[in-house]
Amino acid sequence: MKRVLLILCFLMTACVVQAQGNDIAPDEFHTKQLVSQQKPIPYPYIRENDIIWTTHLWKTIDSRELFNHFFYFPYDEYITFGKKSLAYILWDAMAAGEIPIYEDDALLIPIDNAFFVERYTRADTIMLEIGYDDDDNELYETVIKPKYFDGAEVLEYAFREVWFIGKQDTRQDSRRMALAPLKETYREIGGGQADIYLGVLPLFWIPIQHPAVRNLLAHYQAYIDDISVINQPSWDWVFVNQHYNAYITRESNIYERTLSSYLTGTDVLLEAELIEEKVFDIENEMWEY
């Protein structure tokens, strides 16, 4: 009888070990919780009639700032064990048609995902000088240069957020509404002979409150800790908790103008700080008697 019990215990242990082994990736030594099972952080329900004050702010996150480095890295998903930067997370989901994209930050003009990918990755035709002929005339060769999305070129992110105060809890709160990866943009002229610099512009705008976008951000980790790669928060957590440094580029106004359109230099930064202080002071001033 004892021998039978020992055999049964051995078989059960072997089954457990085998089951655990099937769940462990080839380069892991322990089971991991599936990030894809994580859900977005729930927001409290708010009725439109309960909102007594609201304003919109436009901000920019610069990944070159030390605190924001995790927005940029890892910029190459093929050498970092499949980990992705935010740029690749958004691009891959957009290219697969999993999330909607728009031309404007008001999210009024939708873009066809497949058309955008085809247009963005369309190969460039360039003329290369290859030498001279017998009469010293320059010889050129037409070369087709493939174009791919490079997440390393995305150094900044713009977003629009709404701040509001509700009657129920009388607290000031905010929601991120639209998000856009930014990159330096050029326009070819003269058949590809020269480029005109257009500035740092959005690739597309994403409705960050859309269920598909929130699920996407919840399913990927943001590697904010460079000491340990375990138990990292999701990108949904980052945006809900505003775990980043961002500067204001515009506030709601009837002229629809940005700060840089009427200010220059340090005056832009000073005005951005004043706007932020004004928004935070509204909650206290509203409930003073």
Short mmCIF file of N, CA and C in Angstrom, two decimals, residues 156-257:
data_model
loop_
_atom_site.label_atom_id
_atom_site.label_comp_id
_atom_site.label_asym_id
_atom_site.label_seq_id
_atom_site.Cartn_x
_atom_site.Cartn_y
_atom_site.Cartn_z
N GLU A 156 9.05 62.57 -29.08
CA GLU A 156 8.08 63.32 -28.28
C GLU A 156 6.67 62.78 -28.52
N TYR A 157 5.81 63.04 -27.56
CA TYR A 157 4.40 62.68 -27.66
C TYR A 157 3.56 63.90 -27.26
N ALA A 158 2.55 64.20 -28.06
CA ALA A 158 1.62 65.27 -27.72
C ALA A 158 0.31 64.64 -27.27
N PHE A 159 -0.37 65.29 -26.35
CA PHE A 159 -1.66 64.78 -25.94
C PHE A 159 -2.56 65.93 -25.50
N ARG A 160 -3.85 65.68 -25.62
CA ARG A 160 -4.87 66.62 -25.15
C ARG A 160 -5.58 65.99 -23.96
N GLU A 161 -5.73 66.77 -22.91
CA GLU A 161 -6.40 66.26 -21.73
C GLU A 161 -7.48 67.25 -21.29
N VAL A 162 -8.49 66.74 -20.62
CA VAL A 162 -9.57 67.58 -20.12
C VAL A 162 -9.53 67.54 -18.59
N TRP A 163 -9.62 68.73 -17.98
CA TRP A 163 -9.70 68.85 -16.53
C TRP A 163 -11.11 69.29 -16.17
N PHE A 164 -11.65 68.75 -15.09
CA PHE A 164 -13.03 69.06 -14.73
C PHE A 164 -13.23 68.95 -13.22
N ILE A 165 -14.33 69.55 -12.77
CA ILE A 165 -14.76 69.44 -11.37
C ILE A 165 -16.22 69.01 -11.38
N GLY A 166 -16.52 67.98 -10.60
CA GLY A 166 -17.88 67.46 -10.53
C GLY A 166 -18.59 67.85 -9.25
N LYS A 167 -19.92 67.86 -9.29
CA LYS A 167 -20.70 68.25 -8.11
C LYS A 167 -20.71 67.17 -7.05
N GLN A 168 -20.54 65.91 -7.46
CA GLN A 168 -20.69 64.81 -6.50
C GLN A 168 -19.58 64.79 -5.46
N ASP A 169 -18.33 64.81 -5.93
CA ASP A 169 -17.21 64.73 -4.99
C ASP A 169 -16.46 66.05 -4.85
N THR A 170 -16.84 67.06 -5.66
CA THR A 170 -16.23 68.40 -5.63
C THR A 170 -14.72 68.35 -5.73
N ARG A 171 -14.21 67.36 -6.45
CA ARG A 171 -12.77 67.24 -6.64
C ARG A 171 -12.41 67.52 -8.09
N GLN A 172 -11.23 68.05 -8.26
CA GLN A 172 -10.71 68.25 -9.61
C GLN A 172 -10.10 66.95 -10.12
N ASP A 173 -10.40 66.60 -11.36
CA ASP A 173 -9.89 65.37 -11.94
C ASP A 173 -9.58 65.63 -13.41
N SER A 174 -8.95 64.65 -14.05
CA SER A 174 -8.58 64.84 -15.45
C SER A 174 -8.64 63.52 -16.20
N ARG A 175 -8.72 63.62 -17.52
CA ARG A 175 -8.69 62.47 -18.41
C ARG A 175 -7.84 62.81 -19.63
N ARG A 176 -6.98 61.88 -20.02
CA ARG A 176 -6.25 62.03 -21.28
C ARG A 176 -7.21 61.61 -22.39
N MET A 177 -7.35 62.45 -23.42
CA MET A 177 -8.35 62.21 -24.46
C MET A 177 -7.74 61.81 -25.80
N ALA A 178 -6.66 62.44 -26.20
CA ALA A 178 -6.05 62.17 -27.50
C ALA A 178 -4.53 62.15 -27.35
N LEU A 179 -3.89 61.23 -28.05
CA LEU A 179 -2.44 61.05 -27.96
C LEU A 179 -1.85 60.94 -29.36
N ALA A 180 -0.68 61.56 -29.56
CA ALA A 180 -0.05 61.53 -30.88
C ALA A 180 1.46 61.38 -30.74
N PRO A 181 2.06 60.39 -31.43
CA PRO A 181 3.53 60.34 -31.52
C PRO A 181 4.01 61.43 -32.48
N LEU A 182 5.08 62.13 -32.10
CA LEU A 182 5.61 63.22 -32.90
C LEU A 182 6.96 62.84 -33.49
N LYS A 183 7.25 63.32 -34.69
CA LYS A 183 8.56 63.12 -35.29
C LYS A 183 8.87 64.25 -36.25
N GLU A 184 10.15 64.44 -36.51
CA GLU A 184 10.56 65.45 -37.48
C GLU A 184 10.06 65.06 -38.87
N THR A 185 9.44 66.01 -39.56
CA THR A 185 8.80 65.74 -40.83
C THR A 185 9.42 66.60 -41.93
N TYR A 186 9.65 65.98 -43.08
CA TYR A 186 10.24 66.67 -44.23
C TYR A 186 9.36 66.43 -45.46
N ARG A 187 9.45 67.36 -46.41
CA ARG A 187 8.74 67.19 -47.68
C ARG A 187 9.77 67.26 -48.81
N GLU A 188 9.69 66.26 -49.69
CA GLU A 188 10.63 66.21 -50.80
C GLU A 188 10.22 67.19 -51.89
N ILE A 189 11.21 67.84 -52.47
CA ILE A 189 10.98 68.72 -53.61
C ILE A 189 12.01 68.42 -54.68
N GLY A 190 11.68 68.78 -55.91
CA GLY A 190 12.62 68.57 -57.00
C GLY A 190 12.90 67.12 -57.29
N GLY A 191 11.86 66.27 -57.20
CA GLY A 191 12.06 64.86 -57.51
C GLY A 191 12.98 64.15 -56.54
N GLY A 192 12.94 64.58 -55.29
CA GLY A 192 13.77 63.92 -54.28
C GLY A 192 15.16 64.50 -54.16
N GLN A 193 15.43 65.61 -54.84
CA GLN A 193 16.75 66.22 -54.79
C GLN A 193 16.99 67.00 -53.50
N ALA A 194 15.90 67.45 -52.85
CA ALA A 194 16.04 68.23 -51.63
C ALA A 194 14.81 68.00 -50.74
N ASP A 195 14.98 68.33 -49.45
CA ASP A 195 13.90 68.18 -48.49
C ASP A 195 13.64 69.50 -47.78
N ILE A 196 12.37 69.79 -47.55
CA ILE A 196 11.99 70.97 -46.78
C ILE A 196 11.57 70.51 -45.39
N TYR A 197 12.16 71.11 -44.38
CA TYR A 197 11.84 70.75 -43.00
C TYR A 197 10.52 71.40 -42.60
N LEU A 198 9.54 70.59 -42.22
CA LEU A 198 8.22 71.08 -41.86
C LEU A 198 8.03 71.24 -40.36
N GLY A 199 8.91 70.64 -39.58
CA GLY A 199 8.81 70.74 -38.13
C GLY A 199 8.52 69.39 -37.49
N VAL A 200 8.32 69.41 -36.18
CA VAL A 200 7.97 68.20 -35.43
C VAL A 200 6.45 68.10 -35.41
N LEU A 201 5.92 67.12 -36.16
CA LEU A 201 4.48 67.02 -36.38
C LEU A 201 3.95 65.66 -35.94
N PRO A 202 2.65 65.57 -35.65
CA PRO A 202 2.04 64.29 -35.27
C PRO A 202 1.99 63.32 -36.46
N LEU A 203 2.24 62.05 -36.18
CA LEU A 203 2.01 61.03 -37.20
C LEU A 203 0.51 60.81 -37.37
N PHE A 204 -0.19 60.70 -36.25
CA PHE A 204 -1.65 60.52 -36.22
C PHE A 204 -2.08 60.72 -34.78
N TRP A 205 -3.38 60.91 -34.59
CA TRP A 205 -3.94 61.07 -33.24
C TRP A 205 -4.74 59.83 -32.87
N ILE A 206 -4.61 59.43 -31.62
CA ILE A 206 -5.27 58.22 -31.12
C ILE A 206 -6.24 58.59 -30.01
N PRO A 207 -7.47 58.08 -30.06
CA PRO A 207 -8.43 58.33 -28.97
C PRO A 207 -8.09 57.47 -27.76
N ILE A 208 -7.38 58.03 -26.83
CA ILE A 208 -6.81 57.22 -25.74
C ILE A 208 -7.88 56.67 -24.80
N GLN A 209 -9.11 57.24 -24.82
CA GLN A 209 -10.18 56.72 -23.99
C GLN A 209 -10.97 55.61 -24.70
N HIS A 210 -10.66 55.34 -25.95
CA HIS A 210 -11.34 54.28 -26.69
C HIS A 210 -11.04 52.93 -26.03
N PRO A 211 -12.03 52.06 -25.86
CA PRO A 211 -11.80 50.77 -25.18
C PRO A 211 -10.65 49.97 -25.80
N ALA A 212 -10.54 49.97 -27.14
CA ALA A 212 -9.47 49.20 -27.78
C ALA A 212 -8.10 49.76 -27.42
N VAL A 213 -8.00 51.09 -27.31
CA VAL A 213 -6.72 51.73 -26.97
C VAL A 213 -6.38 51.47 -25.51
N ARG A 214 -7.35 51.59 -24.63
CA ARG A 214 -7.10 51.35 -23.21
C ARG A 214 -6.69 49.90 -22.96
N ASN A 215 -7.34 48.96 -23.64
CA ASN A 215 -6.94 47.56 -23.51
C ASN A 215 -5.53 47.34 -24.03
N LEU A 216 -5.20 47.98 -25.14
CA LEU A 216 -3.85 47.85 -25.68
C LEU A 216 -2.81 48.35 -24.68
N LEU A 217 -3.04 49.52 -24.10
CA LEU A 217 -2.08 50.10 -23.15
C LEU A 217 -2.00 49.26 -21.88
N ALA A 218 -3.09 48.62 -21.51
CA ALA A 218 -3.08 47.78 -20.30
C ALA A 218 -2.33 46.48 -20.52
N HIS A 219 -2.20 46.04 -21.77
CA HIS A 219 -1.57 44.76 -22.08
C HIS A 219 -0.06 44.85 -22.27
N TYR A 220 0.49 46.07 -22.19
CA TYR A 220 1.94 46.24 -22.36
C TYR A 220 2.53 46.96 -21.15
N GLN A 221 3.71 46.52 -20.78
CA GLN A 221 4.39 47.11 -19.63
C GLN A 221 5.22 48.32 -20.06
N ALA A 222 5.27 49.30 -19.17
CA ALA A 222 6.17 50.45 -19.34
C ALA A 222 7.36 50.23 -18.43
N TYR A 223 8.54 50.15 -19.00
CA TYR A 223 9.73 49.78 -18.22
C TYR A 223 10.34 51.03 -17.60
N ILE A 224 9.67 51.48 -16.51
CA ILE A 224 10.10 52.72 -15.86
C ILE A 224 11.24 52.49 -14.88
N ASP A 225 11.48 51.24 -14.51
CA ASP A 225 12.55 50.90 -13.56
C ASP A 225 13.66 50.18 -14.31
N ASP A 226 14.84 50.79 -14.37
CA ASP A 226 15.95 50.14 -15.09
C ASP A 226 16.77 49.21 -14.20
N ILE A 227 16.33 49.02 -12.95
CA ILE A 227 17.03 48.11 -12.04
C ILE A 227 16.48 46.70 -12.17
N SER A 228 15.14 46.59 -12.23
CA SER A 228 14.49 45.29 -12.34
C SER A 228 13.40 45.38 -13.39
N VAL A 229 13.29 44.37 -14.24
CA VAL A 229 12.28 44.37 -15.31
C VAL A 229 11.02 43.63 -14.90
N ILE A 230 10.94 43.19 -13.65
CA ILE A 230 9.76 42.46 -13.19
C ILE A 230 8.82 43.41 -12.47
N ASN A 231 7.52 43.09 -12.53
CA ASN A 231 6.48 43.88 -11.86
C ASN A 231 6.46 45.34 -12.32
N GLN A 232 6.64 45.55 -13.60
CA GLN A 232 6.55 46.90 -14.15
C GLN A 232 5.09 47.25 -14.41
N PRO A 233 4.70 48.52 -14.25
CA PRO A 233 3.31 48.91 -14.47
C PRO A 233 2.96 48.93 -15.96
N SER A 234 1.69 48.97 -16.25
CA SER A 234 1.25 49.02 -17.63
C SER A 234 1.27 50.47 -18.12
N TRP A 235 1.17 50.63 -19.44
CA TRP A 235 1.09 51.98 -20.02
C TRP A 235 -0.22 52.64 -19.63
N ASP A 236 -1.26 51.86 -19.43
CA ASP A 236 -2.52 52.43 -18.96
C ASP A 236 -2.33 53.06 -17.59
N TRP A 237 -1.59 52.40 -16.71
CA TRP A 237 -1.30 52.95 -15.38
C TRP A 237 -0.51 54.24 -15.50
N VAL A 238 0.43 54.30 -16.42
CA VAL A 238 1.26 55.50 -16.60
C VAL A 238 0.39 56.71 -16.92
N PHE A 239 -0.55 56.55 -17.86
CA PHE A 239 -1.37 57.70 -18.26
C PHE A 239 -2.44 58.03 -17.24
N VAL A 240 -3.01 57.03 -16.60
CA VAL A 240 -4.03 57.29 -15.57
C VAL A 240 -3.41 58.05 -14.40
N ASN A 241 -2.20 57.66 -14.00
CA ASN A 241 -1.53 58.27 -12.85
C ASN A 241 -0.60 59.42 -13.25
N GLN A 242 -0.56 59.75 -14.52
CA GLN A 242 0.26 60.86 -15.03
C GLN A 242 1.71 60.74 -14.56
N HIS A 243 2.27 59.55 -14.77
CA HIS A 243 3.64 59.28 -14.35
C HIS A 243 4.60 59.72 -15.46
N TYR A 244 4.77 61.01 -15.62
CA TYR A 244 5.66 61.57 -16.64
C TYR A 244 5.79 63.07 -16.37
N ASN A 245 6.76 63.66 -17.00
CA ASN A 245 6.90 65.11 -17.00
C ASN A 245 6.44 65.63 -18.35
N ALA A 246 5.55 66.60 -18.33
CA ALA A 246 5.02 67.16 -19.56
C ALA A 246 4.89 68.67 -19.40
N TYR A 247 5.00 69.38 -20.51
CA TYR A 247 4.86 70.84 -20.46
C TYR A 247 3.69 71.26 -21.34
N ILE A 248 3.00 72.31 -20.90
CA ILE A 248 1.81 72.80 -21.59
C ILE A 248 2.21 73.57 -22.85
N THR A 249 1.53 73.28 -23.94
CA THR A 249 1.76 74.01 -25.19
C THR A 249 0.55 74.84 -25.61
N ARG A 250 -0.60 74.59 -24.95
CA ARG A 250 -1.81 75.30 -25.34
C ARG A 250 -2.88 75.07 -24.28
N GLU A 251 -3.75 76.04 -24.10
CA GLU A 251 -4.94 75.88 -23.27
C GLU A 251 -6.16 76.28 -24.08
N SER A 252 -7.33 75.92 -23.60
CA SER A 252 -8.55 76.28 -24.31
C SER A 252 -8.65 77.79 -24.44
N ASN A 253 -8.87 78.27 -25.65
CA ASN A 253 -9.06 79.70 -25.89
C ASN A 253 -9.82 79.89 -27.18
N ILE A 254 -10.49 81.03 -27.30
CA ILE A 254 -11.36 81.27 -28.45
C ILE A 254 -10.56 81.45 -29.74
N TYR A 255 -9.25 81.74 -29.61
CA TYR A 255 -8.43 81.96 -30.80
C TYR A 255 -7.80 80.68 -31.32
N GLU A 256 -7.91 79.58 -30.54
CA GLU A 256 -7.32 78.30 -30.92
C GLU A 256 -5.83 78.43 -31.22
N ARG A 257 -5.14 79.20 -30.40
CA ARG A 257 -3.72 79.43 -30.65
C ARG A 257 -2.87 78.74 -29.59
#
